[in-house]
mmCIF file of C-alpha atoms and ligand atoms in Angstrom:
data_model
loop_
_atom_site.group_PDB
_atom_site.id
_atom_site.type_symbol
_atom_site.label_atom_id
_atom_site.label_comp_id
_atom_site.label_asym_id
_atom_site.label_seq_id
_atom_site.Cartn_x
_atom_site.Cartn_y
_atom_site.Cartn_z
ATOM 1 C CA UNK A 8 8.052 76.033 91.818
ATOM 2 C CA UNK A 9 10.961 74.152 90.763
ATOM 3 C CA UNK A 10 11.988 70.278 90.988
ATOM 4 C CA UNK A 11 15.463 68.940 89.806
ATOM 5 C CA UNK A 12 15.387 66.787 87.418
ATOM 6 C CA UNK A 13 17.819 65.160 84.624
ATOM 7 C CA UNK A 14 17.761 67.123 81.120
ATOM 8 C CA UNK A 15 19.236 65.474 77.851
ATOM 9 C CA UNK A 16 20.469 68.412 75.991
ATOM 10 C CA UNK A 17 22.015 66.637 72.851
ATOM 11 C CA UNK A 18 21.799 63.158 71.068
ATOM 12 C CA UNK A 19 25.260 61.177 72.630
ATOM 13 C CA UNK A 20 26.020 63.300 75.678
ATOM 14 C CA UNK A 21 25.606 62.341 79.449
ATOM 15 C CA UNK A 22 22.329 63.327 81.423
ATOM 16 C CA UNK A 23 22.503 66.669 83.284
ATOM 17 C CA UNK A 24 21.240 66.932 86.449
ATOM 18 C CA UNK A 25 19.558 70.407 87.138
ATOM 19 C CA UNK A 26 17.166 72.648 88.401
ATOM 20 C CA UNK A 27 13.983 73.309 86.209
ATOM 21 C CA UNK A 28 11.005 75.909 86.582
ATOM 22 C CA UNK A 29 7.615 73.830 87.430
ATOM 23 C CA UNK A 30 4.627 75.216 86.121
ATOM 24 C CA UNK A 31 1.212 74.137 88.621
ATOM 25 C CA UNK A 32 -1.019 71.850 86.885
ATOM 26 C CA UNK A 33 -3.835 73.141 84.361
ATOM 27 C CA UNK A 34 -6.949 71.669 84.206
ATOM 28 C CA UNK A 35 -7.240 67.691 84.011
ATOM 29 C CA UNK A 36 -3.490 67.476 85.614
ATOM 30 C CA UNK A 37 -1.969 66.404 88.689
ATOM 31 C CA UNK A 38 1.871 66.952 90.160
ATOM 32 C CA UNK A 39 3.229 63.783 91.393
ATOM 33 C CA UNK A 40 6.403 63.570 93.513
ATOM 34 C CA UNK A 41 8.400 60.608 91.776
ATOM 35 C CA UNK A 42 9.637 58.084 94.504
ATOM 36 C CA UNK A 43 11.488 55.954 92.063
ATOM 37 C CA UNK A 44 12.467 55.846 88.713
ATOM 38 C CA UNK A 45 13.468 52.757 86.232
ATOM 39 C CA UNK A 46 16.680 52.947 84.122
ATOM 40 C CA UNK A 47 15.369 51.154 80.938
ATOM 41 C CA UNK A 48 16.158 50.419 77.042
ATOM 42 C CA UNK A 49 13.603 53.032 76.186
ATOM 43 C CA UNK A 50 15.556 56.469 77.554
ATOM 44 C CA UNK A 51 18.686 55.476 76.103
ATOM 45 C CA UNK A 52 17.364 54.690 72.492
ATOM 46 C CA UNK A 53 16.902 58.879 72.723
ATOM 47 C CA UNK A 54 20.059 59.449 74.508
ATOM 48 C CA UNK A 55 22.206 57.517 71.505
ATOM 49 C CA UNK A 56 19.875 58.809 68.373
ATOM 50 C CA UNK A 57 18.577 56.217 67.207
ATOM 51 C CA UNK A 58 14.768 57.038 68.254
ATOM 52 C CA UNK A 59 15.591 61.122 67.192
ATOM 53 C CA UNK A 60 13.342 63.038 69.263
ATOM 54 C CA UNK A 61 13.249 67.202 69.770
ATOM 55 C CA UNK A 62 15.773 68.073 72.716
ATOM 56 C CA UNK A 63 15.980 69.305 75.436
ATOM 57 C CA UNK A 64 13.562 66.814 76.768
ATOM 58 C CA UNK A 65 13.483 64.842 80.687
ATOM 59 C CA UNK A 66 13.579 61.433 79.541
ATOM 60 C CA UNK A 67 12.262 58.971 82.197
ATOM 61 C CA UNK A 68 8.820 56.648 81.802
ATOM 62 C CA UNK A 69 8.989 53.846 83.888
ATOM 63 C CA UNK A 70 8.530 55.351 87.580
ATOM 64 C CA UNK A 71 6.121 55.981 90.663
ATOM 65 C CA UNK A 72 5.335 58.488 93.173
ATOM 66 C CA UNK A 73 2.592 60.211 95.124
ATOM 67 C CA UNK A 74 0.068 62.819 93.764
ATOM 68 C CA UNK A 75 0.926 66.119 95.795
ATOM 69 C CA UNK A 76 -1.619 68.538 93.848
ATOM 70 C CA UNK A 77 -4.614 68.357 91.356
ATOM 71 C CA UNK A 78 -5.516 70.897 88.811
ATOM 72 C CA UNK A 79 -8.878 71.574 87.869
ATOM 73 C CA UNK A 80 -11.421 68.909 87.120
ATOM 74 C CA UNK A 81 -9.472 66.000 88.061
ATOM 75 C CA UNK A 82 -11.762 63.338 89.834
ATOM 76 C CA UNK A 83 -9.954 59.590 88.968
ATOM 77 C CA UNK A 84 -7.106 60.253 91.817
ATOM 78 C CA UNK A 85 -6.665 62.897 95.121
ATOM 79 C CA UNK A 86 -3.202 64.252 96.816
ATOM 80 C CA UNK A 87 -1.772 61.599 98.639
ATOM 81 C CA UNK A 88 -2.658 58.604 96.449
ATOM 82 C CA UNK A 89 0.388 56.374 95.328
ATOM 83 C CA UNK A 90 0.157 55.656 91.613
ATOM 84 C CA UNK A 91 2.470 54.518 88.860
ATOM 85 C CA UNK A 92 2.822 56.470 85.790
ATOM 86 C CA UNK A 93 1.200 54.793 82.396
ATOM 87 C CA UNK A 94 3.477 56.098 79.083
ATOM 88 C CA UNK A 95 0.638 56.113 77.045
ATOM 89 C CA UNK A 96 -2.338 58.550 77.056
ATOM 90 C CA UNK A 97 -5.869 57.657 77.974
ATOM 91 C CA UNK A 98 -8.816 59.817 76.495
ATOM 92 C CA UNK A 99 -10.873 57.170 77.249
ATOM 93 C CA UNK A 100 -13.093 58.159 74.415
ATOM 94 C CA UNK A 101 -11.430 57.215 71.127
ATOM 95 C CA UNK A 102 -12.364 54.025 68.817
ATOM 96 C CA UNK A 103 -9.337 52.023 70.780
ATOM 97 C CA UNK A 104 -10.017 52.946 74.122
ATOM 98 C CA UNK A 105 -13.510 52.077 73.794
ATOM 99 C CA UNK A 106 -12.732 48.635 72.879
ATOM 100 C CA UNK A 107 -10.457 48.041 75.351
ATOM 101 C CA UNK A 108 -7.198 49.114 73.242
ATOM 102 C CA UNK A 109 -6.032 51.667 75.333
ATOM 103 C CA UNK A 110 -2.329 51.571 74.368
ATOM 104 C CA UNK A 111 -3.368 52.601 71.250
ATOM 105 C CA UNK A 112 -5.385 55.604 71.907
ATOM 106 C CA UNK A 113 -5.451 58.469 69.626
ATOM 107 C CA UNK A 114 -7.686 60.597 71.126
ATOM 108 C CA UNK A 115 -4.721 63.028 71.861
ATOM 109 C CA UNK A 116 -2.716 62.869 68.367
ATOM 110 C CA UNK A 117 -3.218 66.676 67.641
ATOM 111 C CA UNK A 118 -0.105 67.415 69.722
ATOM 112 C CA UNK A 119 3.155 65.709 69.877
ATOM 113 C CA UNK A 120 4.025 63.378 72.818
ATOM 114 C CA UNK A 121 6.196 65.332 74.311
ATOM 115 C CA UNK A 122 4.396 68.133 75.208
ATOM 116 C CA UNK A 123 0.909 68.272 77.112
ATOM 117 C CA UNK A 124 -2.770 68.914 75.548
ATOM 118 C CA UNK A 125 -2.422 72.417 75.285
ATOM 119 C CA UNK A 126 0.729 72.170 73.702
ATOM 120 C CA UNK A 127 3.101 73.456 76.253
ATOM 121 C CA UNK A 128 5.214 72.259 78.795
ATOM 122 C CA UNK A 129 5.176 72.019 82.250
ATOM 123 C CA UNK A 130 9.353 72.793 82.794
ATOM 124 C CA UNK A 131 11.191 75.136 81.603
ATOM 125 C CA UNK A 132 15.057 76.215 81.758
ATOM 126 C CA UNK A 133 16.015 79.762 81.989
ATOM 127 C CA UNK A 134 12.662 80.963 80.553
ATOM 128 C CA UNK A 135 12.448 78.142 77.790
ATOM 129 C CA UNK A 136 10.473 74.794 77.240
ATOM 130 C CA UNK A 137 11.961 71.639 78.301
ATOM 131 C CA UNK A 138 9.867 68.694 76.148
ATOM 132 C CA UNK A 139 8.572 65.903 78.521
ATOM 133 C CA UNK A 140 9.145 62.399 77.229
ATOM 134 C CA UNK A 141 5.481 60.767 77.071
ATOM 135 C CA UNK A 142 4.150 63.236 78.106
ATOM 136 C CA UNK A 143 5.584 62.566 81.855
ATOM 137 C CA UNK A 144 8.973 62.907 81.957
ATOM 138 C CA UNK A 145 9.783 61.017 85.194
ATOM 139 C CA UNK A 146 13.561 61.607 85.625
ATOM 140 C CA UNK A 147 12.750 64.412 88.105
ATOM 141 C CA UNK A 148 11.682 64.770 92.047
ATOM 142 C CA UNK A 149 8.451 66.049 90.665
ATOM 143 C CA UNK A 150 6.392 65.827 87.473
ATOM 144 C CA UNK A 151 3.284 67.907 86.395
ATOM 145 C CA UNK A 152 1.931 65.789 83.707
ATOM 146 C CA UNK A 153 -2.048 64.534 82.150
ATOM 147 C CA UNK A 154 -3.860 62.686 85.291
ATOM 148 C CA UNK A 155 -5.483 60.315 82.878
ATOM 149 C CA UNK A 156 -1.438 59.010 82.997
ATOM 150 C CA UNK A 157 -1.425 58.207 86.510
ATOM 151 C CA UNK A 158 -3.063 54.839 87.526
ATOM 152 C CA UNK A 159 -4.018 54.857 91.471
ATOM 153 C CA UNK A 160 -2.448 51.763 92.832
ATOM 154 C CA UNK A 161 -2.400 49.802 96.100
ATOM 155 C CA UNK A 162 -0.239 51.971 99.449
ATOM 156 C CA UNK A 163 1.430 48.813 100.584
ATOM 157 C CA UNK A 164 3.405 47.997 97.132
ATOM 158 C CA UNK A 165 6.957 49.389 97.436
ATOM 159 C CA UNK A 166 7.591 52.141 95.451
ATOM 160 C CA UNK A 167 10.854 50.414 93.650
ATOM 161 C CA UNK A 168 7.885 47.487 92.514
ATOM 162 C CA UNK A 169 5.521 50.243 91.252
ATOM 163 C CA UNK A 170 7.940 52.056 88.885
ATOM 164 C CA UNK A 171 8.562 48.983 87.127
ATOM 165 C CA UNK A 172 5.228 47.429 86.689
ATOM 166 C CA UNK A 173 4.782 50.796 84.576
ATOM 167 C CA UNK A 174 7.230 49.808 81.925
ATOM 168 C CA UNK A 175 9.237 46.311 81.512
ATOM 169 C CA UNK A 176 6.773 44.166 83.742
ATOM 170 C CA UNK A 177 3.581 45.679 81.853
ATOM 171 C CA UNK A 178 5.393 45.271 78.851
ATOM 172 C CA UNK A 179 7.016 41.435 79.741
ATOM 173 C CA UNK A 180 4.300 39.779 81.450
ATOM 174 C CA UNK A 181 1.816 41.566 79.290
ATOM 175 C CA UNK A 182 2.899 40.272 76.064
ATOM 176 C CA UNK A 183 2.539 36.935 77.747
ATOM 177 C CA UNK A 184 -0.834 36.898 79.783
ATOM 178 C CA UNK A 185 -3.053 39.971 77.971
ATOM 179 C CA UNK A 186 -1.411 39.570 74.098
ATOM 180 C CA UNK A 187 -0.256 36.229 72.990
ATOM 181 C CA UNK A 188 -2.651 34.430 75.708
ATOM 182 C CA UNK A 189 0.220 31.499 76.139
ATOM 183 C CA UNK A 190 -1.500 29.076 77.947
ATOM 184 C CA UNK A 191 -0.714 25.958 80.687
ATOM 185 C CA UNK A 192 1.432 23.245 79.194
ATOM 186 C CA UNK A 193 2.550 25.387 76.259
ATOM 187 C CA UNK A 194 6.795 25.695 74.988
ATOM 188 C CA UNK A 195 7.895 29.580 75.018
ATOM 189 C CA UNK A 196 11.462 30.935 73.578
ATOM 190 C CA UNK A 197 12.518 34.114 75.314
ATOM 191 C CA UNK A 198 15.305 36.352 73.066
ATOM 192 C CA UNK A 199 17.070 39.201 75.179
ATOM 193 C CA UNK A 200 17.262 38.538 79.008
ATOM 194 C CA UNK A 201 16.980 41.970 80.175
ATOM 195 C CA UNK A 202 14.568 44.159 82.197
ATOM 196 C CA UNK A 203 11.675 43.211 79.427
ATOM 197 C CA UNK A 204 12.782 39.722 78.558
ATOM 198 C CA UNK A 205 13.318 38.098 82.368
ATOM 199 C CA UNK A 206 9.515 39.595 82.343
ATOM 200 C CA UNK A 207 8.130 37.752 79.850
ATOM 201 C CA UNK A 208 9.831 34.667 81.146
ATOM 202 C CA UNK A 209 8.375 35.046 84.743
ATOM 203 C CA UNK A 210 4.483 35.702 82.589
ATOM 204 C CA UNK A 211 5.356 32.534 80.608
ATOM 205 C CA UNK A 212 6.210 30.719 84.117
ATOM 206 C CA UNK A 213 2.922 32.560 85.232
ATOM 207 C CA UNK A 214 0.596 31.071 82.393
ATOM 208 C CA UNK A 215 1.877 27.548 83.312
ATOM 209 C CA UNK A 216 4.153 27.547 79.911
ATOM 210 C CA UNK A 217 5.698 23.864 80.748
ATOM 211 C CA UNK A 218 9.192 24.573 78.565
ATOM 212 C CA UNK A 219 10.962 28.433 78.650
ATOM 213 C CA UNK A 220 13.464 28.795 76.552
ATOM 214 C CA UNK A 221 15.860 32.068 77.662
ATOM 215 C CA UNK A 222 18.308 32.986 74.357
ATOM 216 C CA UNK A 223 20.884 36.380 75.346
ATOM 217 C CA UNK A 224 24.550 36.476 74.571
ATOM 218 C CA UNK A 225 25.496 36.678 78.135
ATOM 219 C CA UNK A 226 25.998 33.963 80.837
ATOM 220 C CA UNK A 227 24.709 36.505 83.698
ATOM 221 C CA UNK A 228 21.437 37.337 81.806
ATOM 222 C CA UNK A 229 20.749 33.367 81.586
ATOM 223 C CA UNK A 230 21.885 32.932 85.196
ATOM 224 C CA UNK A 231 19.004 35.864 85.847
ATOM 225 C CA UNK A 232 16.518 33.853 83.706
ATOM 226 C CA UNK A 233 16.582 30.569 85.351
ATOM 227 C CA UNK A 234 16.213 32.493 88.357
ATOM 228 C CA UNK A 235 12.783 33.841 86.893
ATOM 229 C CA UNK A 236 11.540 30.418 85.535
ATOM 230 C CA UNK A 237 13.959 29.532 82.198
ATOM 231 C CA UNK A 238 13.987 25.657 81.825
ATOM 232 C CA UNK A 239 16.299 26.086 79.640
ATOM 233 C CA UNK A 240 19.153 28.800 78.622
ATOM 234 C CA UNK A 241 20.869 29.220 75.178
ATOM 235 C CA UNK A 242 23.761 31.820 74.471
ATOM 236 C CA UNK A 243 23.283 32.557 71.110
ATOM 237 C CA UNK A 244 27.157 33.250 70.644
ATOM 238 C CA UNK A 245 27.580 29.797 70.699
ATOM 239 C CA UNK A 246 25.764 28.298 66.992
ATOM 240 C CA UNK A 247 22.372 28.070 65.882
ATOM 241 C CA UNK A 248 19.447 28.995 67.821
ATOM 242 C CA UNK A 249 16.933 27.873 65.915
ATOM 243 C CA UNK A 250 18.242 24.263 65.440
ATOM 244 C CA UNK A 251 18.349 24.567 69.420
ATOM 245 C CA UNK A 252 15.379 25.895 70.094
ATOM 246 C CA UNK A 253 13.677 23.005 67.742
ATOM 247 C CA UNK A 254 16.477 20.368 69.194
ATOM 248 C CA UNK A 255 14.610 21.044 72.869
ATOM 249 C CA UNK A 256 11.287 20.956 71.517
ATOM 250 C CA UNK A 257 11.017 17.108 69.582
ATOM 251 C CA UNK A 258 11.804 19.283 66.056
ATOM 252 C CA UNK A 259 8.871 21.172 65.925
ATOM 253 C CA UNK A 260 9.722 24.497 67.387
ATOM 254 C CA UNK A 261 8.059 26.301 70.708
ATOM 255 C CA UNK A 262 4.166 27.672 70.869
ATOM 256 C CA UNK A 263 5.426 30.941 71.066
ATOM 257 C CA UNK A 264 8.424 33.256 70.464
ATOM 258 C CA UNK A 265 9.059 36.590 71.733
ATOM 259 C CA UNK A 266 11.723 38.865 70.866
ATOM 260 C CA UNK A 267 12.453 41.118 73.862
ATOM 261 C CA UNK A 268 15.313 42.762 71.702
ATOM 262 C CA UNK A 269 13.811 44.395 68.813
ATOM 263 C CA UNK A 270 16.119 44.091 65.664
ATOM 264 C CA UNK A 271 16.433 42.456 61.984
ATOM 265 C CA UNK A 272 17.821 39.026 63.286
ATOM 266 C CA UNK A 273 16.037 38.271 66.402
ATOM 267 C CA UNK A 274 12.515 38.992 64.753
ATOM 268 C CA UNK A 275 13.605 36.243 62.144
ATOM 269 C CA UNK A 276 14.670 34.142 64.922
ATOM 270 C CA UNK A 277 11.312 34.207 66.741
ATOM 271 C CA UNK A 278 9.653 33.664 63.350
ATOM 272 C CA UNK A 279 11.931 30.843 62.538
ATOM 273 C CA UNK A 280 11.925 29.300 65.750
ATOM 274 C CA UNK A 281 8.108 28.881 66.024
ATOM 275 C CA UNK A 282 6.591 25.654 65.196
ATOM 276 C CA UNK A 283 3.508 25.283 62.503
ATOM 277 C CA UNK A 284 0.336 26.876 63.821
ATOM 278 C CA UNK A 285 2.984 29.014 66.295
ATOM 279 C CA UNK A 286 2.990 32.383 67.391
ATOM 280 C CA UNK A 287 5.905 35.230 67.013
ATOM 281 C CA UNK A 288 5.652 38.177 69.294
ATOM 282 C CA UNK A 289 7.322 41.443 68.999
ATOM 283 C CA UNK A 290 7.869 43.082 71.835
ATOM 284 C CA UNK A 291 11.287 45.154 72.390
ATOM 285 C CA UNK A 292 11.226 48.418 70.171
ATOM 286 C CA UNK A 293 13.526 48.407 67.444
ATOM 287 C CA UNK A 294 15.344 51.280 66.073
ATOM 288 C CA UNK A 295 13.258 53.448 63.093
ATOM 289 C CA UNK A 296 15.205 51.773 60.532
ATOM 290 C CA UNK A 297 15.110 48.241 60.925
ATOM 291 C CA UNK A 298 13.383 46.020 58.557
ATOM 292 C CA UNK A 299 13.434 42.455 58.559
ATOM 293 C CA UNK A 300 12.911 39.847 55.524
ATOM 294 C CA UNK A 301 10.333 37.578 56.763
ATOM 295 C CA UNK A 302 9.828 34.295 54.835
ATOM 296 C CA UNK A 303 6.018 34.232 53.332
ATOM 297 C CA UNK A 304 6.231 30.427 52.106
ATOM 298 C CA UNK A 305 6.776 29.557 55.900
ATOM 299 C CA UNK A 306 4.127 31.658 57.198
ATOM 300 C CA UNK A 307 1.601 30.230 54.617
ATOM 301 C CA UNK A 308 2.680 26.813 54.785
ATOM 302 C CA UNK A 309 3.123 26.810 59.064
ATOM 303 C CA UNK A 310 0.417 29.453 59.665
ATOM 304 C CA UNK A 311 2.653 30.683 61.457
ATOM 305 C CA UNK A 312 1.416 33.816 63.049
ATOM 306 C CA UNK A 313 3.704 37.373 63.742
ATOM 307 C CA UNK A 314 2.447 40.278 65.678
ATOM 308 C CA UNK A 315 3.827 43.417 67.331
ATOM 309 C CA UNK A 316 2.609 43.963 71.343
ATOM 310 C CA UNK A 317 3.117 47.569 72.199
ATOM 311 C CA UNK A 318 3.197 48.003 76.298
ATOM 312 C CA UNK A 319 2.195 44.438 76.679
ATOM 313 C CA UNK A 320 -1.052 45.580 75.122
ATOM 314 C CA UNK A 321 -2.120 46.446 79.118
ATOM 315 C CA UNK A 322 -4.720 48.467 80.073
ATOM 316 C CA UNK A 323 -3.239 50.220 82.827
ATOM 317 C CA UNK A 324 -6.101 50.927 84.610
ATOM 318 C CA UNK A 325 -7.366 47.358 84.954
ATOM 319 C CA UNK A 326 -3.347 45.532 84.917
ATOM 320 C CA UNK A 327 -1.441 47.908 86.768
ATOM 321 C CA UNK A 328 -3.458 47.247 90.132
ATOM 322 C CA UNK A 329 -3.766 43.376 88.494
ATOM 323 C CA UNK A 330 0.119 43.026 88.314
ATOM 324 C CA UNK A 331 0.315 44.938 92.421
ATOM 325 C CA UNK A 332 -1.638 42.103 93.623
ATOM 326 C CA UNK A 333 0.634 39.160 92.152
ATOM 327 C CA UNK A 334 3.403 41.193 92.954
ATOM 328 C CA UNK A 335 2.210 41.016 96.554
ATOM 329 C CA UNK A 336 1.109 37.747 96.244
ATOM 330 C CA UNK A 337 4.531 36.482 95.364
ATOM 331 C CA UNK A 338 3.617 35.104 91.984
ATOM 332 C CA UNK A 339 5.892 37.303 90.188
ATOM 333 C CA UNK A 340 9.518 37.908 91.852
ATOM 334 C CA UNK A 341 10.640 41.628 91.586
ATOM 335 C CA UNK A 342 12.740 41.576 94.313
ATOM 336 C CA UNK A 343 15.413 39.560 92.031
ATOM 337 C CA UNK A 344 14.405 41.994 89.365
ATOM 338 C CA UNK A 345 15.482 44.778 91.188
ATOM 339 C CA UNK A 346 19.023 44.045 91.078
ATOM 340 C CA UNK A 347 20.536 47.427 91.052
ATOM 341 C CA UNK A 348 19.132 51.032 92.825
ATOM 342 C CA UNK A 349 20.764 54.531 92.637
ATOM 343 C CA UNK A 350 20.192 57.739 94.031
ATOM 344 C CA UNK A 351 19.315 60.503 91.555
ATOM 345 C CA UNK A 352 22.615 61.763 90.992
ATOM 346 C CA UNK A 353 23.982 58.233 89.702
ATOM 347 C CA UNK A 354 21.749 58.525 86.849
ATOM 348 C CA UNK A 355 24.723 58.332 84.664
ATOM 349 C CA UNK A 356 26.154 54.916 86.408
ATOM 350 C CA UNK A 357 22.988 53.558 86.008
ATOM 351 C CA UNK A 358 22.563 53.697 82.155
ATOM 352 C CA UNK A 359 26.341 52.877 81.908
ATOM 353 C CA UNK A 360 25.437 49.451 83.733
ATOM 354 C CA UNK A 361 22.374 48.907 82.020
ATOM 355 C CA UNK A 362 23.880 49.211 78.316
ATOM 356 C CA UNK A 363 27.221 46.622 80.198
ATOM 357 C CA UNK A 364 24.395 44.025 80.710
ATOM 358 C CA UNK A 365 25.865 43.842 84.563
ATOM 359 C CA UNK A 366 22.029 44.636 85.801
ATOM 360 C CA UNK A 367 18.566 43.124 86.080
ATOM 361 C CA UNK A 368 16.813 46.455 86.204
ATOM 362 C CA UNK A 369 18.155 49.050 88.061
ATOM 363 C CA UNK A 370 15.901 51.742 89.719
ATOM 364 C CA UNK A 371 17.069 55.510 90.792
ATOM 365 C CA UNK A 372 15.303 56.111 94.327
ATOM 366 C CA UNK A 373 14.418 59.758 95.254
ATOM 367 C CA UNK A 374 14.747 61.054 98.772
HETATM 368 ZN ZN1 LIG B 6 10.716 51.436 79.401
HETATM 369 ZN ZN1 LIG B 7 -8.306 57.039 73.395
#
């Protein structure tokens, strides 16, 4: 078989477009026709170096589609079932998976995460292995990849909706409701507006946090976040944001502070920006390098709490079909989200918009 799909052959150069050799699925696999695909953060950390990863590779995580074939053995999903793709494998029998930490599994550690269990690939280009990002690999019409990676979900759910629940609303809404557990009444600060961030804000408007705080550097990104629940916006360009954040909240700082970006100076932010007994929540992925100085004194004498959330610490097969339901049940908006779509060959445009900051979340559609 073969399926086009977009190949990034070096660190720093556009995506390629092309058509790849598919191999069938082996044992405990399935082929999936993607439907749509998410542009997000995640893909173009690879594409500019600073997450190094062995290329050629398809990039592509955040997407949905319908199973078309199963290999061998496969009994959790049949051809014809709609299902977004999870990023993170599921053995379903390690130490974390057993207790309900699924994004942390490491059942499958003995090969790397870009190829499958067996430690080949499914695609190829003229004869050699093309890597698959996660495993999956979803920038391409169709993906052979682990079935314990696809979660069934509900047939009614657009397809746009269900490729982003499997990246930046798992991860935004999950870091709200499943890992820092903000509850009704509570004061939230928001840093980075963007396909992750405007999620957490609509989970903080979804756990009844009474005060939102949305903190980017651009006007449209606030604009987006009061659309999604911000009570209140602050572009950082413009002086402190931790004497703001405290100025809104009677000195004290918010109940919780998540940084949606991922680098040296928001993580201090959130820390700093959390009142005593307050919680700081790392959520966007920050380059390999990046350390940040974190004041001990402040954490002792606040216990004040810091914490990385990985995925939104989701277990896809309980919160994917969880976060279909509100989706259909209005209580989270990802029609707004969705402010941006492509076809396949405008994969380019669409990372060149997401990195301008001119998008929500844009999402390629396949035909
Ligand atoms: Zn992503
Ligand atoms: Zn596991």
């Amino acid at each position: 078989m073969r399926t086009r799909a977009a190949v990034l052959r070096k660190a720093g150069t556009p995506w390629e477009v092309t058509e790849l050799e598919l191999d069938p699925p082996k044992a405990n696999e399935v082929r999936v026709q993607v439907k749509a695909a998410g542009v997000c953060m995640s893909d173009w950390h690879i594409m500019n170096g600073d997450w190094p990863m062995p290329l050629p590779m398809v990039l592509g995580h955040e997407a949905a589609g319908i199973v078309v074939e199963n290999g061998p053995d496969v009994i959790a999903v049949k051809p014809g079932d709609h299902v977004i793709f999870s990023f993170r494998p599921h053995c379903g029998r390690c130490r974390y998976c057993s207790s309900g930490r699924t994004v942390l599994c490491v059942g499958h550690n003995d090969t790397p995460r870009w190829v499958m269990h067996d430690g080949t690939t499914r695609v190829r280009l003229n004869g050699e292995p093309v890597n698959q990002m996660a495993r999956i690999g979803t920038f391409s019409e169709c993906v052979v990849c682990p079935a314990e990676q696809v979660i069934r979900i509900r047939e009614d759910l657009p397809f746009t909706h269900a490729a982003i629940i499997g990246c930046s609303v798992a991860t935004g809404v999950g870091a709200v409701i499943r890992h820092a557990r903000v509850a009704a009444g509570d004061s939230v600060l928001v840093i980075g507006c963007g396909g992750v961030g405007l999620n957490v804000v609509q989970g903080a408007r979804l756990a009844g946090a009474r005060t939102i705080i949305a903190c980017d550097l651009l006007d449209n990104k606030l604009a987006y976040a009061k659309t999604f629940g911000a009570t209140h916006t602050i572009n950082a360009k413009l002086g402190d944001v931790v004497k703001r954040v405290q100025a809104l909240t009677g000195g004290l700082g918010v109940d919780a502070a998540f940084d949606a970006i991922g680098g040296e100076a928001t993580a201090l932010q959130a820390l700093d920006a959390v009142a005593p007994g307050g919680h700081a929540v790392l959520v966007g992925i920050p380059a390999f390098a990046v350390r940040a100085p974190i004041s001990p004194f402040n954490m002792v004498f606040g216990e004040k709490t810091i914490s990385g959330t990985y995925y939104g610490s989701v277990r896809p097969d309980i919160d994917f079909p969880i976060l279909a339901d509100l989706d259909m049940d209005k209580k989270l908006n990802l029609d707004d989200l969705i402010s941006r779509t492509y076809k396949f060959d405008e994969i380019n445009e669409g990372f060149r918009l997401l990195v301008s900051g001119s998008v929500a979340r844009g999402v390629i559609e396949f035909d």
